Structures are given as C-alpha cells and as structure tokens.
Tab-separated table of C-alpha atoms and ligand atoms in Angstrom:
chain	number	residue	atom	x	y	z
A	1312	MET	CA	0.000	0.000	0.000
A	1313	SER	CA	1.572	3.202	-1.168
A	1314	LEU	CA	0.962	6.908	-1.438
A	1315	ARG	CA	0.421	6.439	-5.159
A	1316	ASN	CA	-2.298	3.776	-4.588
A	1317	PHE	CA	-4.054	6.328	-2.417
A	1318	LEU	CA	-3.561	9.141	-4.944
A	1319	ALA	CA	-5.016	6.954	-7.707
A	1320	GLU	CA	-8.108	6.404	-5.551
A	1321	MET	CA	-8.337	10.141	-4.808
A	1322	HIS	CA	-8.002	10.895	-8.522
A	1323	ARG	CA	-11.068	8.722	-9.186
A	1324	LYS	CA	-12.979	10.671	-6.533
A	1325	GLY	CA	-12.040	14.004	-8.121
A	1326	GLU	CA	-9.944	15.128	-5.157
A	1327	ILE	CA	-6.812	16.213	-7.049
A	1328	LEU	CA	-6.103	19.606	-8.599
A	1329	GLU	CA	-3.288	19.615	-11.111
A	1330	VAL	CA	-1.022	22.662	-11.324
A	1331	LYS	CA	0.437	22.703	-14.826
A	1332	GLU	CA	2.254	26.044	-14.747
A	1333	GLU	CA	5.902	25.976	-13.775
A	1334	VAL	CA	6.339	26.902	-10.106
A	1335	SER	CA	9.333	27.357	-7.842
A	1336	PRO	CA	9.825	25.282	-4.675
A	1337	ARG	CA	10.966	28.508	-3.020
A	1338	PHE	CA	7.846	30.256	-1.629
A	1339	GLU	CA	5.712	29.805	-4.771
A	1340	ILE	CA	4.486	26.300	-3.988
A	1341	SER	CA	3.917	27.106	-0.309
A	1342	SER	CA	1.868	30.198	-1.175
A	1343	ILE	CA	-0.347	28.129	-3.492
A	1344	LEU	CA	-0.680	25.458	-0.783
A	1345	LYS	CA	-1.750	28.090	1.750
A	1346	GLU	CA	-4.407	29.455	-0.610
A	1347	PHE	CA	-5.940	25.990	-1.169
A	1348	ASP	CA	-5.445	24.786	2.408
A	1349	GLY	CA	-8.114	22.300	3.464
A	1350	GLY	CA	-9.182	21.914	-0.174
A	1351	PRO	CA	-8.100	19.447	-2.858
A	1352	ILE	CA	-4.807	17.574	-3.052
A	1353	LEU	CA	-2.432	19.648	-5.176
A	1354	TYR	CA	-0.252	17.990	-7.782
A	1355	PHE	CA	2.520	20.130	-9.246
A	1356	ASP	CA	3.466	18.954	-12.720
A	1357	ALA	CA	6.283	21.366	-13.483
A	1358	VAL	CA	8.707	22.287	-10.726
A	1359	LYS	CA	11.314	24.874	-11.620
A	1360	ARG	CA	14.795	23.337	-12.055
A	1361	TYR	CA	13.595	19.798	-11.193
A	1362	ASP	CA	12.186	16.830	-13.066
A	1363	THR	CA	10.406	15.607	-9.953
A	1364	LYS	CA	6.696	16.279	-9.467
A	1365	ILE	CA	5.357	17.398	-6.110
A	1366	VAL	CA	2.189	16.351	-4.316
A	1367	ALA	CA	0.756	17.968	-1.165
A	1368	GLY	CA	-2.379	17.819	0.934
A	1369	ALA	CA	-3.043	14.064	0.700
A	1370	CYS	CA	-4.000	14.059	4.401
A	1371	GLY	CA	-5.556	17.548	4.268
A	1372	THR	CA	-9.157	16.696	5.141
A	1373	ARG	CA	-10.833	14.445	7.723
A	1374	GLN	CA	-12.770	12.781	4.908
A	1375	ARG	CA	-9.608	11.803	3.037
A	1376	LEU	CA	-8.113	10.304	6.200
A	1377	CYS	CA	-11.311	8.284	6.626
A	1378	TRP	CA	-10.993	7.059	3.032
A	1379	ALA	CA	-7.347	6.190	3.671
A	1380	LEU	CA	-8.411	3.952	6.560
A	1381	GLY	CA	-11.618	2.759	4.930
A	1382	VAL	CA	-13.896	3.988	7.760
A	1383	ASP	CA	-16.794	6.412	8.355
A	1384	THR	CA	-16.186	9.577	10.374
A	1385	GLU	CA	-18.059	8.046	13.349
A	1386	ASN	CA	-15.709	5.062	13.513
A	1387	LEU	CA	-12.438	6.906	12.973
A	1388	TYR	CA	-11.359	7.090	16.642
A	1389	GLN	CA	-12.288	3.468	17.320
A	1390	ARG	CA	-10.372	2.326	14.231
A	1391	LEU	CA	-7.234	4.173	15.311
A	1392	ILE	CA	-7.448	3.039	18.932
A	1393	SER	CA	-8.037	-0.597	18.033
A	1394	ALA	CA	-4.957	-0.495	15.763
A	1395	TRP	CA	-2.908	0.942	18.661
A	1396	GLN	CA	-4.089	-1.996	20.767
A	1397	THR	CA	-3.526	-4.702	18.154
A	1398	PRO	CA	-0.297	-3.925	16.289
A	1399	THR	CA	0.776	-6.609	13.795
A	1400	GLN	CA	4.180	-7.123	12.194
A	1401	PRO	CA	4.436	-6.101	8.548
A	1402	LYS	CA	5.944	-8.370	5.943
A	1403	ARG	CA	9.659	-7.804	5.359
A	1404	VAL	CA	10.725	-8.023	1.720
A	1405	ARG	CA	14.132	-8.030	0.015
A	1406	ASP	CA	13.322	-5.527	-2.703
A	1407	GLY	CA	10.664	-2.950	-3.206
A	1408	PRO	CA	9.776	-0.209	-5.670
A	1409	VAL	CA	11.760	2.286	-3.571
A	1410	SER	CA	15.046	0.442	-4.074
A	1411	GLU	CA	14.846	0.848	-7.850
A	1412	VAL	CA	17.671	3.397	-7.747
A	1413	VAL	CA	20.261	3.458	-4.956
A	1414	GLU	CA	22.933	6.140	-4.931
A	1415	LYS	CA	24.900	8.504	-2.763
A	1416	ALA	CA	22.641	10.991	-1.000
A	1417	ARG	CA	22.336	14.361	-2.745
A	1418	LEU	CA	19.681	16.628	-1.302
A	1419	SER	CA	20.116	19.075	-4.177
A	1420	GLU	CA	18.369	16.465	-6.374
A	1421	ILE	CA	15.146	16.685	-4.359
A	1422	PRO	CA	12.734	19.654	-4.754
A	1423	ILE	CA	12.532	20.408	-1.032
A	1424	LEU	CA	10.421	23.497	-0.298
A	1425	THR	CA	11.251	26.756	1.413
A	1426	HIS	CA	7.924	27.628	3.055
A	1427	PHE	CA	7.881	30.922	4.974
A	1428	GLU	CA	9.657	34.258	4.732
A	1429	ARG	CA	12.050	33.896	7.666
A	1430	ASP	CA	12.478	30.090	7.629
A	1431	ALA	CA	16.133	29.127	7.954
A	1432	GLY	CA	16.005	27.419	4.575
A	1433	ARG	CA	14.681	24.328	2.847
A	1434	TYR	CA	12.794	21.922	5.108
A	1435	ILE	CA	11.605	18.350	4.641
A	1436	THR	CA	8.254	18.264	6.484
A	1437	SER	CA	6.489	15.067	5.413
A	1438	ALA	CA	9.110	12.429	6.223
A	1439	ILE	CA	8.648	9.564	8.649
A	1440	LEU	CA	11.789	8.577	10.516
A	1441	SER	CA	12.288	4.998	11.607
A	1442	ALA	CA	14.996	3.870	13.997
A	1443	ARG	CA	15.806	0.907	16.200
A	1444	SER	CA	17.539	0.587	19.524
A	1445	LEU	CA	21.086	-0.812	19.240
A	1446	ASP	CA	19.892	-4.240	20.424
A	1447	GLY	CA	17.068	-4.145	17.841
A	1448	GLU	CA	14.445	-4.609	20.557
A	1449	ILE	CA	12.680	-1.277	20.138
A	1450	GLU	CA	11.583	0.259	16.846
A	1451	ASN	CA	10.134	3.748	16.611
A	1452	VAL	CA	8.574	5.649	13.727
A	1453	SER	CA	7.817	9.359	13.990
A	1454	ILE	CA	7.550	12.562	11.968
A	1455	HIS	CA	10.138	15.329	12.471
A	1456	ARG	CA	10.953	18.516	10.651
A	1457	LEU	CA	14.319	18.360	8.901
A	1458	GLN	CA	16.339	21.409	7.916
A	1459	VAL	CA	18.617	21.044	4.918
A	1460	LEU	CA	22.146	22.081	5.887
A	1461	ASP	CA	23.960	20.959	2.738
A	1462	ASN	CA	23.850	18.134	0.221
A	1463	ARG	CA	24.420	15.414	2.826
A	1464	HIS	CA	23.401	16.943	6.155
A	1465	LEU	CA	20.129	17.714	7.882
A	1466	ALA	CA	19.319	19.223	11.254
A	1467	ILE	CA	16.528	17.369	13.055
A	1468	ARG	CA	14.120	18.842	15.594
A	1469	LEU	CA	14.200	16.144	18.234
A	1470	VAL	CA	11.559	16.840	20.896
A	1471	PRO	CA	11.960	14.696	24.039
A	1472	ARG	CA	9.806	11.796	22.934
A	1473	HIS	CA	10.576	8.315	21.644
A	1474	LEU	CA	13.169	8.950	18.931
A	1475	PHE	CA	14.951	11.268	21.364
A	1476	LYS	CA	14.998	8.409	23.875
A	1477	LEU	CA	16.525	5.988	21.325
A	1478	TRP	CA	19.107	8.642	20.437
A	1479	GLN	CA	19.949	9.090	24.142
A	1480	MET	CA	20.339	5.320	24.527
A	1481	ALA	CA	22.743	5.244	21.551
A	1482	LYS	CA	24.634	8.167	23.047
A	1483	GLU	CA	25.314	6.139	26.211
A	1484	TYR	CA	27.181	3.657	24.009
A	1485	LYS	CA	28.923	6.512	22.174
A	1486	GLN	CA	27.278	5.500	18.902
A	1487	ASP	CA	25.307	7.486	16.374
A	1488	LEU	CA	21.709	6.416	15.777
A	1489	ASP	CA	20.885	4.860	12.406
A	1490	VAL	CA	17.760	6.204	10.818
A	1491	ALA	CA	15.663	5.728	7.669
A	1492	ILE	CA	13.923	8.857	6.418
A	1493	SER	CA	10.990	7.923	4.192
A	1494	ILE	CA	9.198	10.468	2.032
A	1495	GLY	CA	5.959	9.738	0.196
A	1496	THR	CA	4.162	7.125	2.284
A	1497	HIS	CA	0.522	6.057	2.575
A	1498	PRO	CA	-1.586	8.313	4.893
A	1499	ALA	CA	-2.132	5.359	7.256
A	1500	VAL	CA	1.634	5.160	7.814
A	1501	MET	CA	1.748	8.891	8.550
A	1502	LEU	CA	-1.202	8.653	10.968
A	1503	ALA	CA	0.444	5.714	12.747
A	1504	ALA	CA	3.716	7.660	12.964
A	1505	SER	CA	1.908	10.534	14.685
A	1506	SER	CA	0.055	8.289	17.126
A	1507	PRO	CA	0.684	8.603	20.872
A	1508	ILE	CA	1.503	4.965	21.631
A	1509	SER	CA	3.979	3.575	24.158
A	1510	LEU	CA	7.691	3.287	23.543
A	1511	GLY	CA	8.367	-0.301	22.523
A	1512	VAL	CA	5.385	-0.546	20.182
A	1513	SER	CA	6.441	0.001	16.572
A	1514	GLU	CA	4.297	2.476	14.670
A	1515	PHE	CA	4.973	0.333	11.565
A	1516	ASP	CA	3.048	-2.470	13.296
A	1517	VAL	CA	0.160	-0.068	13.956
A	1518	ALA	CA	0.250	1.070	10.317
A	1519	ASN	CA	0.184	-2.556	9.196
A	1520	THR	CA	-2.998	-3.166	11.208
A	1521	LEU	CA	-4.530	0.035	9.788
A	1522	LEU	CA	-3.663	-1.201	6.289
A	1523	SER	CA	-5.180	-4.650	6.917
A	1524	ASN	CA	-1.786	-6.353	6.830
A	1525	ARG	CA	-0.637	-4.787	3.566
A	1526	LEU	CA	2.432	-2.812	4.689
A	1527	ARG	CA	5.764	-4.071	3.382
A	1528	LEU	CA	9.142	-3.068	4.798
A	1529	ILE	CA	12.635	-3.332	3.392
A	1530	LYS	CA	15.885	-3.301	5.308
A	1531	CYS	CA	18.128	-0.366	4.466
A	1532	GLU	CA	21.435	-1.282	2.880
A	1533	ASN	CA	23.723	0.871	4.964
A	1534	VAL	CA	21.910	1.490	8.202
A	1535	ASN	CA	20.178	-0.618	10.806
A	1536	ALA	CA	16.647	0.522	9.990
A	1537	TYR	CA	13.588	-0.538	8.005
A	1538	ALA	CA	11.564	1.599	5.611
A	1539	PRO	CA	8.283	1.148	3.700
A	1540	ALA	CA	9.142	-0.747	0.497
A	1541	ASP	CA	6.538	1.309	-1.370
A	1542	ALA	CA	7.809	4.753	-0.306
A	1543	GLU	CA	8.775	7.283	-2.981
A	1544	ILE	CA	12.170	8.217	-1.523
A	1545	VAL	CA	14.211	6.859	1.411
A	1546	LEU	CA	17.259	8.624	2.813
A	1547	GLU	CA	19.607	6.509	4.913
A	1548	GLY	CA	21.508	8.328	7.612
A	1549	ARG	CA	22.791	8.567	11.150
A	1550	ILE	CA	21.711	11.005	13.841
A	1551	SER	CA	24.954	12.245	15.291
A	1552	THR	CA	25.304	12.085	19.052
A	1553	GLU	CA	28.068	14.690	18.920
A	1554	LYS	CA	27.404	17.202	16.151
A	1555	GLU	CA	24.815	19.865	16.860
A	1556	VAL	CA	23.708	23.041	15.091
A	1557	VAL	CA	21.270	25.847	15.815
A	1558	GLU	CA	18.079	24.731	14.086
A	1559	GLY	CA	15.513	27.199	12.702
A	1560	PRO	CA	13.890	29.655	12.527
A	1561	PHE	CA	10.943	27.631	11.283
A	1562	VAL	CA	7.165	28.036	11.300
A	1563	ASP	CA	5.464	25.173	13.131
A	1564	ALA	CA	1.858	24.208	13.969
A	1565	THR	CA	0.915	27.525	15.565
A	1566	GLY	CA	1.791	29.418	12.382
A	1567	THR	CA	4.414	31.398	14.320
A	1568	TYR	CA	8.184	31.011	14.242
A	1569	ASP	CA	9.356	28.367	16.678
A	1570	VAL	CA	12.352	29.089	18.911
A	1571	GLN	CA	15.846	28.326	17.655
A	1572	GLN	CA	17.620	25.589	19.588
A	1573	LYS	CA	20.730	23.469	19.317
A	1574	GLN	CA	19.686	20.240	17.632
A	1575	PRO	CA	21.471	17.118	16.360
A	1576	VAL	CA	22.812	16.779	12.829
A	1577	ILE	CA	21.900	13.849	10.587
A	1578	GLU	CA	24.642	12.634	8.295
A	1579	LEU	CA	23.201	11.071	5.147
A	1580	ILE	CA	24.778	8.102	3.429
A	1581	ASN	CA	22.571	6.798	0.642
A	1582	MET	CA	19.292	7.548	-0.963
A	1583	MET	CA	16.925	5.097	-2.623
A	1584	TYR	CA	14.052	6.144	-4.803
A	1585	ARG	CA	11.612	5.061	-7.451
A	1586	ARG	CA	12.823	6.167	-10.858
A	1587	ASP	CA	9.603	8.180	-11.374
A	1588	HIS	CA	9.323	9.304	-7.743
A	1589	VAL	CA	7.000	12.059	-6.548
A	1590	TYR	CA	8.114	14.359	-3.739
A	1591	GLN	CA	5.578	14.746	-0.959
A	1592	ALA	CA	5.359	18.255	0.474
A	1593	LEU	CA	3.444	19.353	3.565
A	1594	LEU	CA	2.677	22.958	4.469
A	1595	PRO	CA	3.624	23.665	8.115
A	1596	SER	CA	0.573	24.947	10.071
A	1597	GLY	CA	-1.692	23.889	7.187
A	1598	SER	CA	-4.676	21.591	7.634
A	1599	GLU	CA	-2.648	18.494	6.735
A	1600	HIS	CA	-0.104	19.295	9.437
A	1601	LYS	CA	-2.886	19.993	11.951
A	1602	LEU	CA	-4.886	16.867	11.157
A	1603	LEU	CA	-1.874	14.572	11.320
A	1604	MET	CA	-0.806	16.060	14.628
A	1605	GLY	CA	-4.247	16.549	16.139
A	1606	LEU	CA	-6.381	13.631	15.038
A	1607	PRO	CA	-4.507	10.851	16.872
A	1608	ARG	CA	-4.557	13.068	19.981
A	1609	GLU	CA	-8.312	13.567	19.648
A	1610	ALA	CA	-8.641	9.792	19.618
A	1611	ALA	CA	-6.368	9.510	22.677
A	1612	ILE	CA	-8.438	12.099	24.559
A	1613	TRP	CA	-11.653	10.352	23.526
A	1614	GLU	CA	-10.296	7.074	24.902
A	1615	SER	CA	-9.006	8.618	28.118
A	1616	VAL	CA	-12.134	10.670	28.883
A	1617	SER	CA	-14.361	7.691	28.040
A	1618	LYS	CA	-12.765	5.843	30.961
A	1619	VAL	CA	-13.818	8.435	33.568
A	1620	VAL	CA	-17.239	9.638	32.430
A	1621	PRO	CA	-20.237	7.612	31.237
A	1622	SER	CA	-20.327	8.932	27.687
A	1623	VAL	CA	-18.239	11.182	25.441
A	1624	LYS	CA	-20.154	12.438	22.417
A	1625	ALA	CA	-17.630	14.488	20.434
A	1626	ILE	CA	-14.261	16.215	20.558
A	1627	ASN	CA	-13.094	19.183	18.545
A	1628	PHE	CA	-9.421	20.024	18.420
A	1629	SER	CA	-10.329	23.449	17.049
A	1630	ILE	CA	-8.397	24.975	14.151
A	1631	GLY	CA	-8.030	28.260	16.059
A	1632	GLY	CA	-6.368	26.272	18.837
A	1633	CYS	CA	-3.842	25.049	16.240
A	1634	SER	CA	-5.421	21.563	16.457
A	1635	TRP	CA	-2.979	20.995	19.283
A	1636	LEU	CA	-3.551	23.390	22.194
A	1637	HIS	CA	-7.369	23.529	22.523
A	1638	ALA	CA	-9.979	20.825	22.966
A	1639	ILE	CA	-13.752	21.096	23.237
A	1640	ILE	CA	-15.346	17.951	24.629
A	1641	SER	CA	-19.041	17.146	24.949
A	1642	ILE	CA	-20.126	14.631	27.584
A	1643	ASP	CA	-23.253	13.240	29.241
A	1644	LYS	CA	-22.559	13.731	32.905
A	1645	LEU	CA	-24.129	11.790	35.741
A	1646	VAL	CA	-22.891	13.868	38.685
A	1647	ASP	CA	-21.480	17.372	38.920
A	1648	GLY	CA	-17.831	16.339	39.297
A	1649	ASP	CA	-17.783	14.446	35.984
A	1650	ALA	CA	-16.751	17.417	33.842
A	1651	LYS	CA	-13.735	18.165	36.051
A	1652	ASN	CA	-12.607	14.544	35.873
A	1653	ALA	CA	-13.071	14.726	32.094
A	1654	LEU	CA	-10.772	17.766	32.037
A	1655	LEU	CA	-8.099	15.955	34.084
A	1656	ALA	CA	-8.324	12.921	31.811
A	1657	ALA	CA	-7.986	15.132	28.720
A	1658	PHE	CA	-4.909	16.897	30.107
A	1659	SER	CA	-3.268	13.602	30.997
A	1660	ALA	CA	-3.985	12.100	27.567
A	1661	HIS	CA	-2.306	14.940	25.675
A	1662	PRO	CA	0.558	16.713	27.504
A	1663	SER	CA	0.534	19.659	25.070
A	1664	LEU	CA	-3.133	20.450	25.702
A	1665	LYS	CA	-3.398	23.948	27.158
A	1666	HIS	CA	-7.076	24.978	27.270
A	1667	ALA	CA	-10.008	22.598	27.413
A	1668	VAL	CA	-13.751	23.179	27.610
A	1669	VAL	CA	-16.270	20.530	28.584
A	1670	VAL	CA	-19.866	21.043	27.451
A	1671	ASP	CA	-23.131	19.089	27.602
A	1672	THR	CA	-24.137	16.979	24.611
A	1673	ASP	CA	-26.816	19.470	23.489
A	1674	ILE	CA	-23.914	21.742	22.454
A	1675	ASP	CA	-22.278	21.086	19.072
A	1676	VAL	CA	-18.518	21.165	19.730
A	1677	PHE	CA	-17.893	22.199	16.107
A	1678	LYS	CA	-20.107	25.317	16.402
A	1679	LEU	CA	-17.971	27.798	18.300
A	1680	ASN	CA	-20.924	30.164	18.912
A	1681	GLU	CA	-22.721	27.375	20.751
A	1682	VAL	CA	-19.601	26.664	22.801
A	1683	GLU	CA	-19.264	30.329	23.735
A	1684	TRP	CA	-22.979	30.403	24.621
A	1685	ALA	CA	-22.423	27.460	26.976
A	1686	ILE	CA	-19.529	29.317	28.622
A	1687	ALA	CA	-21.702	32.437	28.913
A	1688	THR	CA	-24.715	30.681	30.448
A	1689	ARG	CA	-23.424	27.544	32.218
A	1690	PHE	CA	-20.001	28.458	33.555
A	1691	GLN	CA	-19.006	30.143	36.840
A	1692	ALA	CA	-15.280	30.832	37.142
A	1693	GLY	CA	-15.448	30.655	40.963
A	1694	GLU	CA	-16.557	27.019	40.809
A	1695	ASP	CA	-16.013	25.679	37.333
A	1696	LEU	CA	-12.488	26.804	36.509
A	1697	LEU	CA	-9.492	24.514	36.765
A	1698	VAL	CA	-6.054	26.169	36.730
A	1699	ILE	CA	-2.890	24.082	36.715
A	1700	PRO	CA	0.223	26.286	36.779
A	1701	LYS	CA	3.671	25.071	35.754
A	1702	ALA	CA	2.615	21.886	34.016
A	1703	ARG	CA	4.422	20.469	31.006
A	1704	GLY	CA	3.000	22.016	27.871
A	1705	SER	CA	4.003	22.715	24.300
A	1706	THR	CA	7.144	24.666	23.499
A	1707	LEU	CA	5.442	25.587	20.213
A	1708	ASP	CA	3.303	28.080	22.148
A	1709	PRO	CA	5.110	31.449	22.163
A	1710	SER	CA	3.348	32.459	25.404
A	1711	ALA	CA	4.673	29.399	27.294
A	1712	ASN	CA	8.140	29.191	28.782
A	1713	GLN	CA	9.760	27.847	25.625
A	1714	GLU	CA	12.968	26.883	27.387
A	1715	THR	CA	11.449	24.751	30.158
A	1716	GLY	CA	8.269	23.848	28.291
A	1717	LEU	CA	6.215	24.884	31.328
A	1718	THR	CA	2.756	26.314	30.824
A	1719	THR	CA	-0.452	27.021	32.698
A	1720	LYS	CA	-3.345	24.758	31.830
A	1721	LEU	CA	-6.881	26.010	31.994
A	1722	GLY	CA	-9.986	23.859	32.099
A	1723	LEU	CA	-13.547	25.161	31.854
A	1724	ASP	CA	-16.491	23.130	33.035
A	1725	ALA	CA	-19.245	24.681	30.930
A	1726	THR	CA	-21.778	21.933	31.649
A	1727	ARG	CA	-24.960	23.003	33.419
A	1728	PRO	CA	-25.011	22.338	37.168
A	1729	LEU	CA	-27.286	19.446	38.121
A	1730	THR	CA	-28.327	21.325	41.275
A	1731	LYS	CA	-30.430	23.778	39.274
A	1732	PRO	CA	-33.462	22.820	37.145
A	1733	LYS	CA	-32.514	21.740	33.615
A	1734	VAL	CA	-35.172	23.972	32.095
A	1735	LYS	CA	-33.288	27.118	33.231
A	1736	PHE	CA	-30.423	26.247	30.847
A	1737	GLU	CA	-32.362	25.213	27.788
A	1738	PRO	CA	-32.662	27.534	24.801
A	1739	ALA	CA	-36.263	28.766	24.552
A	1740	LYS	CA	-38.329	27.264	21.765
A	1741	ILE	CA	-41.084	28.786	19.608
A	1742	PRO	CA	-44.030	26.413	19.016
A	1743	SER	CA	-43.856	25.027	15.495
A	1744	SER	CA	-46.501	26.055	12.994
A	1745	LYS	CA	-46.965	24.496	9.569
A	1746	ARG	CA	-48.155	27.836	8.213
A	1747	ALA	CA	-45.067	29.682	9.483
A	1748	THR	CA	-42.796	26.988	8.027
A	1749	LYS	CA	-44.508	27.335	4.638
A	1750	ILE	CA	-44.160	31.128	4.685
A	1751	ILE	CA	-40.508	30.938	5.722
A	1752	HIS	CA	-39.860	28.540	2.872
A	1753	ALA	CA	-41.424	30.949	0.353
A	1754	LEU	CA	-39.621	33.954	1.849
A	1755	ARG	CA	-36.276	32.216	1.494
A	1756	LYS	CA	-36.870	31.925	-2.230
A	1757	SER	CA	-38.048	35.477	-2.955
A	1758	PRO	CA	-35.537	38.238	-3.753
A	1759	LEU	CA	-34.986	40.613	-0.836
A	1760	ASN	CA	-36.231	43.962	-2.204
A	1761	GLU	CA	-39.328	42.601	-3.901
A	1762	THR	CA	-40.602	41.162	-0.650
A	1763	VAL	CA	-40.416	44.528	1.085
A	1764	VAL	CA	-41.931	46.520	-1.809
A	1765	ARG	CA	-44.954	44.252	-2.132
A	1766	GLY	CA	-45.597	44.523	1.603
A	1767	LEU	CA	-45.674	48.329	1.449
B	1131	LIG	MN1	6.788	5.756	19.422
C-alpha cells in the first residue's frame, strides 16, 4: 500500500487539482498550498529546475483520512485506537519499488520546499523517521521537521519523545543512531507515525494493522533501519550524538516562528528512490499538518475521557487552537464532578493540551458560537475553573516558557449544574406552525427587495 495507490483512488474521486504552470519550490508552492489549504490535493506537474513532481495535501481533510483507513467519520477514533491496541508485524521483503535506484545521497536532487519568509532554509516536512535501539528490541517511527544544511546533512528537531529516547540510549554507548527517512508514504503510515503509543510498540506495526496487513518493509542497505518498500524516496543516515547546530527559525503548527535551539545533525549516506518518484510536500501549520498532529490526539483524549465519564459524544481540536492546544469535549454527565474529571483525563492524555472546555451533549462542539454560549450561560469561574500552573506544555506556544516547556493549563467546566433545574439552561423554543414553516420557505426563495416593496 503506497501513497500512489491512495492518490489513484483520490483521482477517481475528483480530489486532485493539477497545477500545470511551472512553479518554484521557493515560496511559490507554499503560497499556493496556503491558498488551497483544506481543499483538494495539489499535484505540481512542473517544478522549476527539477524533473520531480510534487504532491501535497493528501491528508488535508478528515474525509480523506477516513478514506485512507476505509472507515466512516463516526468510527475513525475506534479504528485508530483498536490499531494501537492490536499492532501486527508487517511483511519484510528483500526488494521494493523504492530500491529501484540506490545512490549517494544528494539533497540538491530533491525539490525540497522553502515555506515561509524567515524560515532558515529548505525543510523536509512530510518524512517519517524509523529507527531501532542498538539491540534491535525497540523500533520507533515518527515525523520530524528536517532542515537542509547541505547536500548530505540535515538538522533534526528532536523533541523529548521516543526517537529522542533511542538517540539518548545510543549516546550512552557513544554511537550514532541509524535512521531511515521515508518520504511519500501512505496516509495510514503517517497517521500511525503521529500516534501517541507507548515506547516499545512500533508504529509500523500499527500502520500494518490500519492497512489490513498490507504494509511491506525493506531493510536499508547501509543502516540498521527498516523503511516502507513502497515509499517514494528513502534517505539513509545517522543522527549524530556529537554534532549539533542551531536549528531554525521555522514556522510550526501555531503558524508562528518556533524558537531556535541546538539540535542534532543527521549525516546522510545513501538515498533510494523510485525512478519516477513524486516528492511529498506538507505545508507547516496547514490543515494536513494539523490533522496529522491533532487527530490521533483527539482519539487519545476520547479514549481517556471515556474511561472516567459515562459517555463522550464528540471532541473538537479546534483549528483556532492550532489543532494541538485547545480541545472542546461534549459529555453526558451523571454527577457534577464528571466534567472536572473529564478535564483531568484530557490533560493527561495529551501533555501539550493547554485549554479545554467541557460542554453538555446538546452543544455542538464544532459550532464555536454554541460553545461560547455554553460558557456564557453555564459556567461560573469561581466554581467551574481549573487552573494548573507550571505543568508540562508545548514549546510551540510562544506564550509558554519555551525553554522549560512549562505552561499554565486552563480547564472550563461549561456543563450546566445538576443542582439547578434543567429547564433554566435550555434555549427557549417557539411552538412550530406548519403555516409559518410554509411562509418561511417561500420567503427564502423570494428576492430581498421585492418582498419589502410588495408589503408596502
Ligand atoms: Mn513511538
């Protein structure tokens, strides 16, 4: 199962917009991506100075991710969670389409984009990185931004999560960490790579379950790592445990420039690619970035909150909250403390979560006016506010302490109190009348001015 299988399916559904004019990978492609963000998949036929075509936005809508996993929107969380719980080993093959050409790594051959005005340079943003512990016991797959330093070197943003841990373990043995950097993989592989599962569970195994046992891996020639055999491009390299550079500036999920920090250097050895490979681009802070980051966390919050309250109806990782920092959760509560426990469960399921609102199930979490109305009419800060200072948050947030990662978390219980009559909190209704409905229907159809003139 490959990115191109998925693109062929999306082509049949009319989801791809072809850009035939020649465009530059420096700012031009990113500005077109920004304009069509959340819309169709964009396929760039003619990239200035390159023969390679570029595709972006494959994972840019919730619907496309559902198609990638073969599920309805209602079953998306369950599908992801059950794959996290039942990982299965993919088939390992000797050769795959990606090993068609193997040569010395040359990043100048790949049309890597420069996205934003003050970005430090060209950045690979869609790659999944797979690495194994030195004893081969632990495999991890995750997505990291990669800054191009020169033809054979990248700087990697290594947040303290699983790959960082493997790198630290290698460092103890004074060895660099082998890594496979795969570009152009099936959306299910990307979703698995952004899933919050425990260290020790391979995201490839989760992807294999999501793909109904159709993921194939090949062993890299020069490094101790596996990569999807159907990827478009694979770079083989080593994350240095000695060499560091200042990484950034770079725009991340919040759409603001992330802080510059000293980060490890990756030394590239080989690259493998399909002869007719497509380069997969991903606009930082675009809907594809937000969905890949946010959706697995929504599922994790759904699972965690479901354990402490009787029923969770919906979760919205709102776009305004960068699909990372804000969550709106609707629950059916049994007793008044339920919403606070839901907030605690949400914060523990997603360490970067900063603000969370819990509402009753009569509120649509995707309609922000309804959510604000619930806060206006069902929330009392003196009783319903939860403030947790100095908790671990996201360093992406410019208002947090970006050095220590500490932030203040805020939870709002905007569910109606059970101590007061329900009727006091319900929106007033107007009795329905068939006549009024008929008139409204007619009014909707008539042009505005004519209606008024005839009445006069
Ligand atoms: Mn992991």
